[in-house]
Amino acid sequence: LEDMSRDQLVAHFPWLSPPAVTRVGLLQPQKAGHLSPRKLTAAQLTLATQHSAAYVDDSVASVMRETDDGPFSVFLSGGGCIRAENVLVAAGVYTSVLPLLPEQVVVNLTGAQALLAELSAEDASTLSGMPSMIYEGQSEEECFYLLPPIQYPDGSWLLKIGPSTTFAPPLKTVGDVDAWFRQGHLDLAFEKVALKALHDMFPQITIRSWRALLCVTDSTPTQNAYIDLLSPGWGICSGGNGLAAKSSDEIGHLAAQMMALPSHWGPDPQLPREWFRAVTPGSLLPTPQLETALAKVESCGEVLSSRVVDALKALTDLLAATPKLRAHADGVAQELRAVLAIRWGAAPSVFCCISAKSRGGTAWAPAHPFIVLVSGTLSVIVIVPA
């Protein structure tokens, strides 16, 4: 990465007008950029059919299995039915809202939107050296990603700007997902902010028109893709967390190894199977060993067992409901403190840190009742009120 000041950014990219508050720019000149989803999927489909895969141009309505070890019936929306010995469900955001799996998985679906600004061919040429960009503003509403002008199949040149998670409504059912895709227009607040950002950062460029691009993001509470067998022969490969397109070849490779190899996993020790386990509603419940699929109690002292379970369940529920929260230690502490204050009638002290190794609670408060919770690299220390 190359560190650049605001003045250096302007000198390097004369068409760019970074906001006055810009403190630093980071330029990655190699092994960075964007990909075309149309070309990617076409290439993957071509390779699959060249290796004896049969492509059926239809959507799946449901998957059924009469016995635990019997064949599958894959029912198609067009009325057909395919019989199969094994099934890998990789239906993107529809994986968790259609009857495709033997049990429910925990996935958060949110609407995603981007504005496609149409430029003239001349303006697109002016921005021909534009890299893919991420702008981290002073507030969540001022965080965007931008792609350089791309010529779409209809011949138009479109510059794409997408928002942070601020403009991302939750979606719960297949009806919600379908309605979001059919909506056809952007959130007006996002549209206003996005257009202002484009005008401010590219003052020499004229936006001729703009159009909406609506997507759905599926986020897992582990922030890893689900690549798992939910029952013999019935696998899942889903949960891209908004980041999976560039890794889709390897994600598919892991899923293929899971389905085909006798060990049901590949040999690479740097990609352990446990990272990709699917989280189900039942696995969010505390076990007698005081752990869930997302967190565990590392230690505690001088505290009622009911409060230990309360703290574990509260942290698990927070991480399940807001997957990206785990990357923000201060946010976890604030939210967990608020939840436990309601449950206990008094607010505890909560400390969080993100590190490669968790800390012991006795080093924090040796004279007070405490609970230490761990979720991956996130350590949470709860000082229980008297």
mmCIF file of C-alpha atoms in Angstrom:
data_model
loop_
_atom_site.group_PDB
_atom_site.id
_atom_site.type_symbol
_atom_site.label_atom_id
_atom_site.label_comp_id
_atom_site.label_asym_id
_atom_site.label_seq_id
_atom_site.Cartn_x
_atom_site.Cartn_y
_atom_site.Cartn_z
ATOM 1 C CA LEU A 1 0.000 0.000 0.000
ATOM 2 C CA GLU A 2 1.136 3.539 -0.745
ATOM 3 C CA ASP A 3 0.326 6.263 1.794
ATOM 4 C CA MET A 4 -0.798 9.483 0.139
ATOM 5 C CA SER A 5 -1.812 12.872 1.490
ATOM 6 C CA ARG A 6 -4.818 14.723 0.116
ATOM 7 C CA ASP A 7 -2.536 16.852 -2.085
ATOM 8 C CA GLN A 8 -0.783 13.749 -3.394
ATOM 9 C CA LEU A 9 -4.136 12.181 -4.230
ATOM 10 C CA VAL A 10 -5.131 15.247 -6.250
ATOM 11 C CA ALA A 11 -1.775 15.245 -8.053
ATOM 12 C CA HIS A 12 -2.073 11.537 -8.857
ATOM 13 C CA PHE A 13 -5.755 11.682 -9.831
ATOM 14 C CA PRO A 14 -6.416 15.206 -11.215
ATOM 15 C CA TRP A 15 -10.112 14.436 -11.798
ATOM 16 C CA LEU A 16 -10.613 13.655 -8.083
ATOM 17 C CA SER A 17 -11.587 16.233 -5.455
ATOM 18 C CA PRO A 18 -11.205 14.495 -2.080
ATOM 19 C CA PRO A 19 -13.234 16.018 0.782
ATOM 20 C CA ALA A 20 -11.353 18.714 2.672
ATOM 21 C CA VAL A 21 -11.378 16.574 5.822
ATOM 22 C CA THR A 22 -9.436 13.783 4.077
ATOM 23 C CA ARG A 23 -6.517 12.785 6.276
ATOM 24 C CA VAL A 24 -4.896 9.946 4.352
ATOM 25 C CA GLY A 25 -5.267 7.995 1.136
ATOM 26 C CA LEU A 26 -4.122 4.414 0.652
ATOM 27 C CA LEU A 27 -3.366 3.247 -2.874
ATOM 28 C CA GLN A 28 -3.023 -0.430 -3.741
ATOM 29 C CA PRO A 29 -1.682 -0.431 -7.318
ATOM 30 C CA GLN A 30 -1.494 -4.219 -7.745
ATOM 31 C CA LYS A 31 -3.711 -7.217 -6.940
ATOM 32 C CA ALA A 32 -6.745 -4.980 -6.570
ATOM 33 C CA GLY A 33 -9.693 -3.917 -8.664
ATOM 34 C CA HIS A 34 -13.114 -5.271 -9.567
ATOM 35 C CA LEU A 35 -14.596 -8.152 -11.515
ATOM 36 C CA SER A 36 -17.547 -8.536 -13.838
ATOM 37 C CA PRO A 37 -20.242 -10.771 -12.307
ATOM 38 C CA ARG A 38 -21.633 -11.494 -15.784
ATOM 39 C CA LYS A 39 -18.289 -12.669 -17.132
ATOM 40 C CA LEU A 40 -17.474 -14.540 -13.928
ATOM 41 C CA THR A 41 -20.689 -16.567 -13.875
ATOM 42 C CA ALA A 42 -20.463 -17.230 -17.621
ATOM 43 C CA ALA A 43 -16.899 -18.534 -17.208
ATOM 44 C CA GLN A 44 -17.830 -20.707 -14.222
ATOM 45 C CA LEU A 45 -20.840 -22.165 -16.048
ATOM 46 C CA THR A 46 -18.719 -22.884 -19.124
ATOM 47 C CA LEU A 47 -16.085 -24.688 -17.050
ATOM 48 C CA ALA A 48 -18.762 -26.693 -15.224
ATOM 49 C CA THR A 49 -20.453 -27.895 -18.404
ATOM 50 C CA GLN A 50 -17.069 -28.723 -19.946
ATOM 51 C CA HIS A 51 -16.526 -31.060 -16.987
ATOM 52 C CA SER A 52 -19.771 -33.010 -17.464
ATOM 53 C CA ALA A 53 -22.125 -30.837 -15.394
ATOM 54 C CA ALA A 54 -25.676 -30.594 -16.749
ATOM 55 C CA TYR A 55 -27.198 -27.120 -16.593
ATOM 56 C CA VAL A 56 -30.970 -26.853 -16.111
ATOM 57 C CA ASP A 57 -32.302 -23.334 -16.700
ATOM 58 C CA ASP A 58 -34.969 -23.299 -13.992
ATOM 59 C CA SER A 59 -35.311 -22.301 -10.341
ATOM 60 C CA VAL A 60 -35.727 -24.721 -7.459
ATOM 61 C CA ALA A 61 -38.952 -24.462 -5.463
ATOM 62 C CA SER A 62 -38.186 -27.059 -2.770
ATOM 63 C CA VAL A 63 -36.027 -30.025 -1.821
ATOM 64 C CA MET A 64 -37.465 -33.132 -0.150
ATOM 65 C CA ARG A 65 -36.146 -36.436 1.143
ATOM 66 C CA GLU A 66 -38.466 -39.224 2.253
ATOM 67 C CA THR A 67 -35.904 -41.070 4.392
ATOM 68 C CA ASP A 68 -32.688 -40.055 6.122
ATOM 69 C CA ASP A 69 -30.528 -42.010 3.680
ATOM 70 C CA GLY A 70 -32.796 -42.039 0.641
ATOM 71 C CA PRO A 71 -32.585 -40.063 -2.604
ATOM 72 C CA PHE A 72 -33.596 -36.432 -2.929
ATOM 73 C CA SER A 73 -36.433 -34.937 -4.914
ATOM 74 C CA VAL A 74 -35.606 -31.474 -6.225
ATOM 75 C CA PHE A 75 -38.817 -29.781 -7.353
ATOM 76 C CA LEU A 76 -38.498 -27.048 -9.975
ATOM 77 C CA SER A 77 -40.625 -23.948 -10.339
ATOM 78 C CA GLY A 78 -41.336 -24.935 -13.938
ATOM 79 C CA GLY A 79 -43.001 -28.122 -12.776
ATOM 80 C CA GLY A 80 -40.228 -30.657 -13.234
ATOM 81 C CA CYS A 81 -38.500 -32.831 -10.636
ATOM 82 C CA ILE A 82 -34.883 -33.995 -10.486
ATOM 83 C CA ARG A 83 -33.861 -37.048 -8.449
ATOM 84 C CA ALA A 84 -30.435 -36.893 -6.839
ATOM 85 C CA GLU A 85 -28.226 -38.888 -4.477
ATOM 86 C CA ASN A 86 -26.673 -35.739 -2.991
ATOM 87 C CA VAL A 87 -27.735 -32.092 -2.849
ATOM 88 C CA LEU A 88 -25.612 -28.991 -2.288
ATOM 89 C CA VAL A 89 -27.768 -25.926 -1.677
ATOM 90 C CA ALA A 90 -26.052 -22.781 -2.944
ATOM 91 C CA ALA A 91 -29.039 -20.542 -3.621
ATOM 92 C CA GLY A 92 -27.560 -17.280 -2.388
ATOM 93 C CA VAL A 93 -29.953 -15.114 -0.396
ATOM 94 C CA TYR A 94 -32.802 -17.557 -1.076
ATOM 95 C CA THR A 95 -31.011 -20.383 0.727
ATOM 96 C CA SER A 96 -32.506 -19.514 4.112
ATOM 97 C CA VAL A 97 -36.012 -18.429 3.035
ATOM 98 C CA LEU A 98 -37.041 -21.271 0.690
ATOM 99 C CA PRO A 99 -37.694 -24.911 1.767
ATOM 100 C CA LEU A 100 -34.317 -26.144 0.562
ATOM 101 C CA LEU A 101 -32.588 -27.342 3.758
ATOM 102 C CA PRO A 102 -33.234 -30.056 6.371
ATOM 103 C CA GLU A 103 -33.147 -27.454 9.143
ATOM 104 C CA GLN A 104 -33.148 -23.690 9.473
ATOM 105 C CA VAL A 105 -29.884 -21.761 9.550
ATOM 106 C CA VAL A 106 -29.194 -18.374 11.132
ATOM 107 C CA VAL A 107 -28.703 -15.778 8.401
ATOM 108 C CA ASN A 108 -29.410 -12.037 8.407
ATOM 109 C CA LEU A 109 -30.757 -10.680 5.142
ATOM 110 C CA THR A 110 -30.589 -6.964 4.401
ATOM 111 C CA GLY A 111 -31.458 -4.956 1.344
ATOM 112 C CA ALA A 112 -28.442 -3.512 -0.454
ATOM 113 C CA GLN A 113 -28.579 -0.716 -2.986
ATOM 114 C CA ALA A 114 -26.261 1.119 -5.304
ATOM 115 C CA LEU A 115 -26.649 4.071 -7.636
ATOM 116 C CA LEU A 116 -25.461 3.695 -11.220
ATOM 117 C CA ALA A 117 -24.597 7.118 -12.627
ATOM 118 C CA GLU A 118 -24.570 7.334 -16.417
ATOM 119 C CA LEU A 119 -21.671 9.276 -17.939
ATOM 120 C CA SER A 120 -20.795 10.269 -21.459
ATOM 121 C CA ALA A 121 -18.135 8.276 -23.268
ATOM 122 C CA GLU A 122 -15.859 11.327 -22.984
ATOM 123 C CA ASP A 123 -16.248 11.554 -19.208
ATOM 124 C CA ALA A 124 -15.775 7.801 -18.905
ATOM 125 C CA SER A 125 -12.515 8.184 -20.813
ATOM 126 C CA THR A 126 -11.447 10.941 -18.404
ATOM 127 C CA LEU A 127 -11.909 8.482 -15.525
ATOM 128 C CA SER A 128 -10.240 5.578 -17.365
ATOM 129 C CA GLY A 129 -7.442 5.480 -14.786
ATOM 130 C CA MET A 130 -9.820 5.442 -11.827
ATOM 131 C CA PRO A 131 -9.233 2.540 -9.430
ATOM 132 C CA SER A 132 -11.920 0.887 -7.353
ATOM 133 C CA MET A 133 -12.373 3.146 -4.344
ATOM 134 C CA ILE A 134 -13.559 2.971 -0.745
ATOM 135 C CA TYR A 135 -14.269 6.217 1.084
ATOM 136 C CA GLU A 136 -14.477 6.186 4.871
ATOM 137 C CA GLY A 137 -16.197 9.419 5.881
ATOM 138 C CA GLN A 138 -16.838 11.030 9.239
ATOM 139 C CA SER A 139 -20.131 9.213 9.754
ATOM 140 C CA GLU A 140 -21.639 5.882 8.720
ATOM 141 C CA GLU A 141 -23.795 7.656 6.133
ATOM 142 C CA GLU A 142 -20.641 9.039 4.483
ATOM 143 C CA CYS A 143 -18.981 5.694 3.793
ATOM 144 C CA PHE A 144 -19.100 4.429 0.214
ATOM 145 C CA TYR A 145 -17.474 2.170 -2.316
ATOM 146 C CA LEU A 146 -17.116 3.268 -5.947
ATOM 147 C CA LEU A 147 -16.287 1.428 -9.153
ATOM 148 C CA PRO A 148 -14.841 3.140 -12.233
ATOM 149 C CA PRO A 149 -17.074 3.652 -15.276
ATOM 150 C CA ILE A 150 -17.986 0.322 -16.859
ATOM 151 C CA GLN A 151 -19.663 -0.122 -20.230
ATOM 152 C CA TYR A 152 -22.803 -2.197 -19.723
ATOM 153 C CA PRO A 153 -24.413 -4.497 -22.310
ATOM 154 C CA ASP A 154 -26.770 -1.713 -23.435
ATOM 155 C CA GLY A 155 -23.751 0.433 -24.374
ATOM 156 C CA SER A 156 -24.063 2.937 -21.515
ATOM 157 C CA TRP A 157 -21.152 3.937 -19.300
ATOM 158 C CA LEU A 158 -22.106 3.619 -15.636
ATOM 159 C CA LEU A 159 -20.170 4.639 -12.530
ATOM 160 C CA LYS A 160 -21.308 2.689 -9.477
ATOM 161 C CA ILE A 161 -21.517 4.037 -5.921
ATOM 162 C CA GLY A 162 -22.720 1.867 -3.060
ATOM 163 C CA PRO A 163 -23.393 2.795 0.557
ATOM 164 C CA SER A 164 -22.448 1.657 3.998
ATOM 165 C CA THR A 165 -24.830 -0.496 6.001
ATOM 166 C CA THR A 166 -26.861 2.552 7.036
ATOM 167 C CA PHE A 167 -29.245 2.194 4.096
ATOM 168 C CA ALA A 168 -29.888 -1.545 4.497
ATOM 169 C CA PRO A 169 -33.406 -2.561 5.596
ATOM 170 C CA PRO A 170 -33.810 -6.003 7.202
ATOM 171 C CA LEU A 171 -35.580 -8.691 5.151
ATOM 172 C CA LYS A 172 -37.185 -11.711 6.839
ATOM 173 C CA THR A 173 -39.148 -13.750 4.287
ATOM 174 C CA VAL A 174 -39.057 -14.764 0.642
ATOM 175 C CA GLY A 175 -41.844 -12.227 0.114
ATOM 176 C CA ASP A 176 -39.642 -9.494 1.587
ATOM 177 C CA VAL A 177 -36.769 -10.461 -0.719
ATOM 178 C CA ASP A 178 -38.951 -10.586 -3.833
ATOM 179 C CA ALA A 179 -40.587 -7.253 -2.970
ATOM 180 C CA TRP A 180 -37.188 -5.601 -2.462
ATOM 181 C CA PHE A 181 -35.946 -6.758 -5.860
ATOM 182 C CA ARG A 182 -39.156 -5.563 -7.512
ATOM 183 C CA GLN A 183 -39.107 -2.174 -5.769
ATOM 184 C CA GLY A 184 -37.260 -0.532 -8.616
ATOM 185 C CA HIS A 185 -36.131 2.638 -6.834
ATOM 186 C CA LEU A 186 -33.542 3.716 -4.294
ATOM 187 C CA ASP A 187 -34.031 4.950 -0.771
ATOM 188 C CA LEU A 188 -34.414 8.712 -1.272
ATOM 189 C CA ALA A 189 -32.035 9.532 1.569
ATOM 190 C CA PHE A 190 -29.328 7.328 0.044
ATOM 191 C CA GLU A 191 -29.949 8.705 -3.438
ATOM 192 C CA LYS A 192 -29.467 12.275 -2.168
ATOM 193 C CA VAL A 193 -26.271 11.463 -0.254
ATOM 194 C CA ALA A 194 -24.811 9.393 -3.108
ATOM 195 C CA LEU A 195 -25.425 12.063 -5.751
ATOM 196 C CA LYS A 196 -23.879 14.731 -3.525
ATOM 197 C CA ALA A 197 -20.822 12.545 -2.980
ATOM 198 C CA LEU A 198 -20.393 12.058 -6.724
ATOM 199 C CA HIS A 199 -20.783 15.772 -7.460
ATOM 200 C CA ASP A 200 -18.339 16.699 -4.701
ATOM 201 C CA MET A 201 -15.653 14.139 -5.608
ATOM 202 C CA PHE A 202 -15.933 14.410 -9.402
ATOM 203 C CA PRO A 203 -16.761 18.087 -10.044
ATOM 204 C CA GLN A 204 -15.645 17.948 -13.692
ATOM 205 C CA ILE A 205 -17.931 15.019 -14.528
ATOM 206 C CA THR A 206 -21.538 15.426 -15.697
ATOM 207 C CA ILE A 207 -24.074 12.848 -14.532
ATOM 208 C CA ARG A 208 -26.510 12.434 -17.429
ATOM 209 C CA SER A 209 -28.948 10.188 -15.540
ATOM 210 C CA TRP A 210 -28.938 7.510 -12.884
ATOM 211 C CA ARG A 211 -30.617 4.230 -12.138
ATOM 212 C CA ALA A 212 -31.133 1.940 -9.175
ATOM 213 C CA LEU A 213 -29.323 -1.332 -8.543
ATOM 214 C CA LEU A 214 -30.957 -3.396 -5.790
ATOM 215 C CA CYS A 215 -29.314 -6.416 -4.197
ATOM 216 C CA VAL A 216 -29.605 -8.447 -0.997
ATOM 217 C CA THR A 217 -26.753 -9.244 1.385
ATOM 218 C CA ASP A 218 -26.763 -12.453 3.413
ATOM 219 C CA SER A 219 -24.677 -12.151 6.582
ATOM 220 C CA THR A 220 -23.759 -15.022 8.874
ATOM 221 C CA PRO A 221 -23.095 -14.445 12.595
ATOM 222 C CA THR A 222 -19.645 -16.023 12.191
ATOM 223 C CA GLN A 223 -18.867 -13.678 9.269
ATOM 224 C CA ASN A 224 -17.643 -16.755 7.396
ATOM 225 C CA ALA A 225 -19.446 -18.569 4.612
ATOM 226 C CA TYR A 226 -21.474 -21.628 5.576
ATOM 227 C CA ILE A 227 -19.894 -24.674 3.930
ATOM 228 C CA ASP A 228 -21.314 -27.570 5.890
ATOM 229 C CA LEU A 229 -23.220 -30.844 5.797
ATOM 230 C CA LEU A 230 -26.513 -30.424 7.649
ATOM 231 C CA SER A 231 -27.313 -34.121 7.192
ATOM 232 C CA PRO A 232 -25.675 -36.942 5.181
ATOM 233 C CA GLY A 233 -25.549 -35.936 1.546
ATOM 234 C CA TRP A 234 -27.334 -32.620 2.165
ATOM 235 C CA GLY A 235 -24.923 -29.694 2.137
ATOM 236 C CA ILE A 236 -25.050 -25.921 2.237
ATOM 237 C CA CYS A 237 -22.748 -23.400 0.582
ATOM 238 C CA SER A 238 -24.075 -19.933 1.335
ATOM 239 C CA GLY A 239 -23.580 -16.778 3.365
ATOM 240 C CA GLY A 240 -21.349 -14.549 1.281
ATOM 241 C CA ASN A 241 -21.443 -11.629 3.758
ATOM 242 C CA GLY A 242 -21.255 -9.219 0.822
ATOM 243 C CA LEU A 243 -17.676 -10.289 0.103
ATOM 244 C CA ALA A 244 -17.807 -13.630 -1.672
ATOM 245 C CA ALA A 245 -17.761 -12.955 -5.427
ATOM 246 C CA LYS A 246 -13.996 -12.570 -5.639
ATOM 247 C CA SER A 247 -13.534 -15.763 -3.588
ATOM 248 C CA SER A 248 -16.294 -17.792 -5.243
ATOM 249 C CA ASP A 249 -13.961 -20.180 -7.090
ATOM 250 C CA GLU A 250 -12.292 -21.290 -3.851
ATOM 251 C CA ILE A 251 -15.573 -21.323 -1.899
ATOM 252 C CA GLY A 252 -17.011 -23.624 -4.539
ATOM 253 C CA HIS A 253 -13.877 -25.760 -4.432
ATOM 254 C CA LEU A 254 -14.212 -26.226 -0.662
ATOM 255 C CA ALA A 255 -17.876 -27.160 -1.073
ATOM 256 C CA ALA A 256 -17.066 -29.652 -3.834
ATOM 257 C CA GLN A 257 -14.425 -31.299 -1.651
ATOM 258 C CA MET A 258 -16.917 -31.486 1.219
ATOM 259 C CA MET A 259 -19.442 -33.283 -0.967
ATOM 260 C CA ALA A 260 -17.014 -35.564 -2.837
ATOM 261 C CA LEU A 261 -14.172 -36.566 -0.506
ATOM 262 C CA PRO A 262 -14.570 -39.437 2.012
ATOM 263 C CA SER A 263 -13.362 -37.084 4.774
ATOM 264 C CA HIS A 264 -15.915 -34.460 3.653
ATOM 265 C CA TRP A 265 -13.267 -31.760 3.765
ATOM 266 C CA GLY A 266 -10.164 -30.681 1.913
ATOM 267 C CA PRO A 267 -6.591 -31.201 3.149
ATOM 268 C CA ASP A 268 -5.584 -27.530 3.556
ATOM 269 C CA PRO A 269 -4.834 -26.979 7.287
ATOM 270 C CA GLN A 270 -5.172 -23.217 6.843
ATOM 271 C CA LEU A 271 -8.888 -23.633 6.079
ATOM 272 C CA PRO A 272 -10.211 -25.721 8.996
ATOM 273 C CA ARG A 273 -13.721 -27.093 8.673
ATOM 274 C CA GLU A 274 -14.832 -25.530 11.950
ATOM 275 C CA TRP A 275 -14.550 -22.050 10.446
ATOM 276 C CA PHE A 276 -17.363 -22.801 8.035
ATOM 277 C CA ARG A 277 -19.883 -24.611 10.247
ATOM 278 C CA ALA A 278 -23.463 -23.467 9.759
ATOM 279 C CA VAL A 279 -25.159 -21.901 12.764
ATOM 280 C CA THR A 280 -28.656 -23.196 13.496
ATOM 281 C CA PRO A 281 -31.188 -21.768 15.979
ATOM 282 C CA GLY A 282 -30.651 -24.696 18.328
ATOM 283 C CA SER A 283 -26.906 -24.104 18.448
ATOM 284 C CA LEU A 284 -27.495 -20.613 19.866
ATOM 285 C CA LEU A 285 -28.814 -22.066 23.137
ATOM 286 C CA PRO A 286 -26.307 -22.350 26.020
ATOM 287 C CA THR A 287 -25.082 -25.883 26.709
ATOM 288 C CA PRO A 288 -24.275 -27.338 30.146
ATOM 289 C CA GLN A 289 -20.645 -26.541 29.287
ATOM 290 C CA LEU A 290 -21.659 -22.850 29.058
ATOM 291 C CA GLU A 291 -21.042 -22.369 25.381
ATOM 292 C CA THR A 292 -23.009 -21.677 22.217
ATOM 293 C CA ALA A 293 -22.110 -21.771 18.535
ATOM 294 C CA LEU A 294 -20.948 -18.148 18.808
ATOM 295 C CA ALA A 295 -19.493 -17.694 22.292
ATOM 296 C CA LYS A 296 -18.405 -19.443 25.458
ATOM 297 C CA VAL A 297 -17.735 -18.654 29.104
ATOM 298 C CA GLU A 298 -14.005 -18.759 29.696
ATOM 299 C CA SER A 299 -14.124 -18.056 33.421
ATOM 300 C CA CYS A 300 -16.250 -16.494 36.127
ATOM 301 C CA GLY A 301 -16.130 -15.856 39.858
ATOM 302 C CA GLU A 302 -18.438 -14.984 42.750
ATOM 303 C CA VAL A 303 -21.489 -14.782 40.493
ATOM 304 C CA LEU A 304 -24.837 -16.609 40.273
ATOM 305 C CA SER A 305 -24.988 -19.239 37.529
ATOM 306 C CA SER A 306 -28.184 -17.678 36.201
ATOM 307 C CA ARG A 307 -26.334 -14.443 35.524
ATOM 308 C CA VAL A 308 -23.545 -16.320 33.770
ATOM 309 C CA VAL A 309 -26.127 -17.881 31.447
ATOM 310 C CA ASP A 310 -27.786 -14.468 31.004
ATOM 311 C CA ALA A 311 -24.512 -12.917 29.886
ATOM 312 C CA LEU A 312 -23.693 -15.789 27.506
ATOM 313 C CA LYS A 313 -27.153 -15.735 25.959
ATOM 314 C CA ALA A 314 -27.145 -11.939 25.629
ATOM 315 C CA LEU A 315 -23.783 -11.886 23.831
ATOM 316 C CA THR A 316 -24.835 -14.767 21.554
ATOM 317 C CA ASP A 317 -28.095 -13.037 20.628
ATOM 318 C CA LEU A 318 -26.291 -9.770 19.868
ATOM 319 C CA LEU A 319 -23.767 -11.443 17.567
ATOM 320 C CA ALA A 320 -26.514 -13.431 15.833
ATOM 321 C CA ALA A 321 -28.699 -10.371 15.276
ATOM 322 C CA THR A 322 -25.894 -8.001 14.224
ATOM 323 C CA PRO A 323 -23.082 -10.054 12.638
ATOM 324 C CA LYS A 324 -20.745 -7.128 11.919
ATOM 325 C CA LEU A 325 -20.887 -5.962 15.530
ATOM 326 C CA ARG A 326 -18.122 -8.384 16.514
ATOM 327 C CA ALA A 327 -15.592 -6.195 14.699
ATOM 328 C CA HIS A 328 -16.406 -3.221 16.946
ATOM 329 C CA ALA A 329 -15.404 -3.866 20.542
ATOM 330 C CA ASP A 330 -16.839 -0.592 21.839
ATOM 331 C CA GLY A 331 -20.170 -1.341 20.176
ATOM 332 C CA VAL A 332 -20.316 -4.804 21.717
ATOM 333 C CA ALA A 333 -19.618 -3.365 25.167
ATOM 334 C CA GLN A 334 -22.292 -0.695 24.798
ATOM 335 C CA GLU A 335 -24.988 -3.031 23.481
ATOM 336 C CA LEU A 336 -24.264 -5.807 25.977
ATOM 337 C CA ARG A 337 -24.292 -3.352 28.884
ATOM 338 C CA ALA A 338 -27.712 -2.063 27.807
ATOM 339 C CA VAL A 339 -29.215 -5.557 27.440
ATOM 340 C CA LEU A 340 -27.906 -6.808 30.779
ATOM 341 C CA ALA A 341 -29.013 -3.622 32.547
ATOM 342 C CA ILE A 342 -32.585 -4.410 31.497
ATOM 343 C CA ARG A 343 -32.334 -8.039 32.565
ATOM 344 C CA TRP A 344 -30.609 -7.381 35.889
ATOM 345 C CA GLY A 345 -32.115 -4.033 36.846
ATOM 346 C CA ALA A 346 -28.652 -2.492 37.172
ATOM 347 C CA ALA A 347 -26.004 -1.812 34.569
ATOM 348 C CA PRO A 348 -22.803 -3.879 34.730
ATOM 349 C CA SER A 349 -19.403 -2.670 33.657
ATOM 350 C CA VAL A 350 -18.463 -4.280 30.337
ATOM 351 C CA PHE A 351 -15.008 -4.260 28.763
ATOM 352 C CA CYS A 352 -14.235 -5.664 25.318
ATOM 353 C CA CYS A 353 -11.080 -6.163 23.336
ATOM 354 C CA ILE A 354 -10.186 -7.818 20.060
ATOM 355 C CA SER A 355 -6.964 -9.757 20.207
ATOM 356 C CA ALA A 356 -5.425 -13.053 19.218
ATOM 357 C CA LYS A 357 -5.664 -14.284 22.795
ATOM 358 C CA SER A 358 -8.344 -13.717 25.410
ATOM 359 C CA ARG A 359 -7.591 -12.322 28.851
ATOM 360 C CA GLY A 360 -8.478 -13.769 32.211
ATOM 361 C CA GLY A 361 -11.149 -12.015 34.230
ATOM 362 C CA THR A 362 -9.310 -12.117 37.558
ATOM 363 C CA ALA A 363 -6.695 -9.752 36.148
ATOM 364 C CA TRP A 364 -9.426 -7.219 35.544
ATOM 365 C CA ALA A 365 -11.417 -7.244 38.780
ATOM 366 C CA PRO A 366 -10.085 -9.623 41.419
ATOM 367 C CA ALA A 367 -12.366 -8.225 44.142
ATOM 368 C CA HIS A 368 -15.605 -8.183 42.135
ATOM 369 C CA PRO A 369 -17.966 -10.782 40.658
ATOM 370 C CA PHE A 370 -17.021 -11.211 37.016
ATOM 371 C CA ILE A 371 -17.752 -13.170 33.853
ATOM 372 C CA VAL A 372 -15.305 -13.589 30.972
ATOM 373 C CA LEU A 373 -16.833 -14.444 27.584
ATOM 374 C CA VAL A 374 -14.942 -15.290 24.414
ATOM 375 C CA SER A 375 -16.091 -15.287 20.794
ATOM 376 C CA GLY A 376 -13.224 -15.965 18.421
ATOM 377 C CA THR A 377 -10.765 -13.098 18.914
ATOM 378 C CA LEU A 378 -13.323 -11.058 20.851
ATOM 379 C CA SER A 379 -12.951 -11.107 24.641
ATOM 380 C CA VAL A 380 -15.683 -9.664 26.857
ATOM 381 C CA ILE A 381 -15.356 -9.016 30.575
ATOM 382 C CA VAL A 382 -18.542 -8.333 32.536
ATOM 383 C CA ILE A 383 -18.217 -6.913 36.057
ATOM 384 C CA VAL A 384 -21.466 -7.933 37.723
ATOM 385 C CA PRO A 385 -23.208 -5.261 39.825
ATOM 386 C CA ALA A 386 -23.837 -6.019 43.488
#
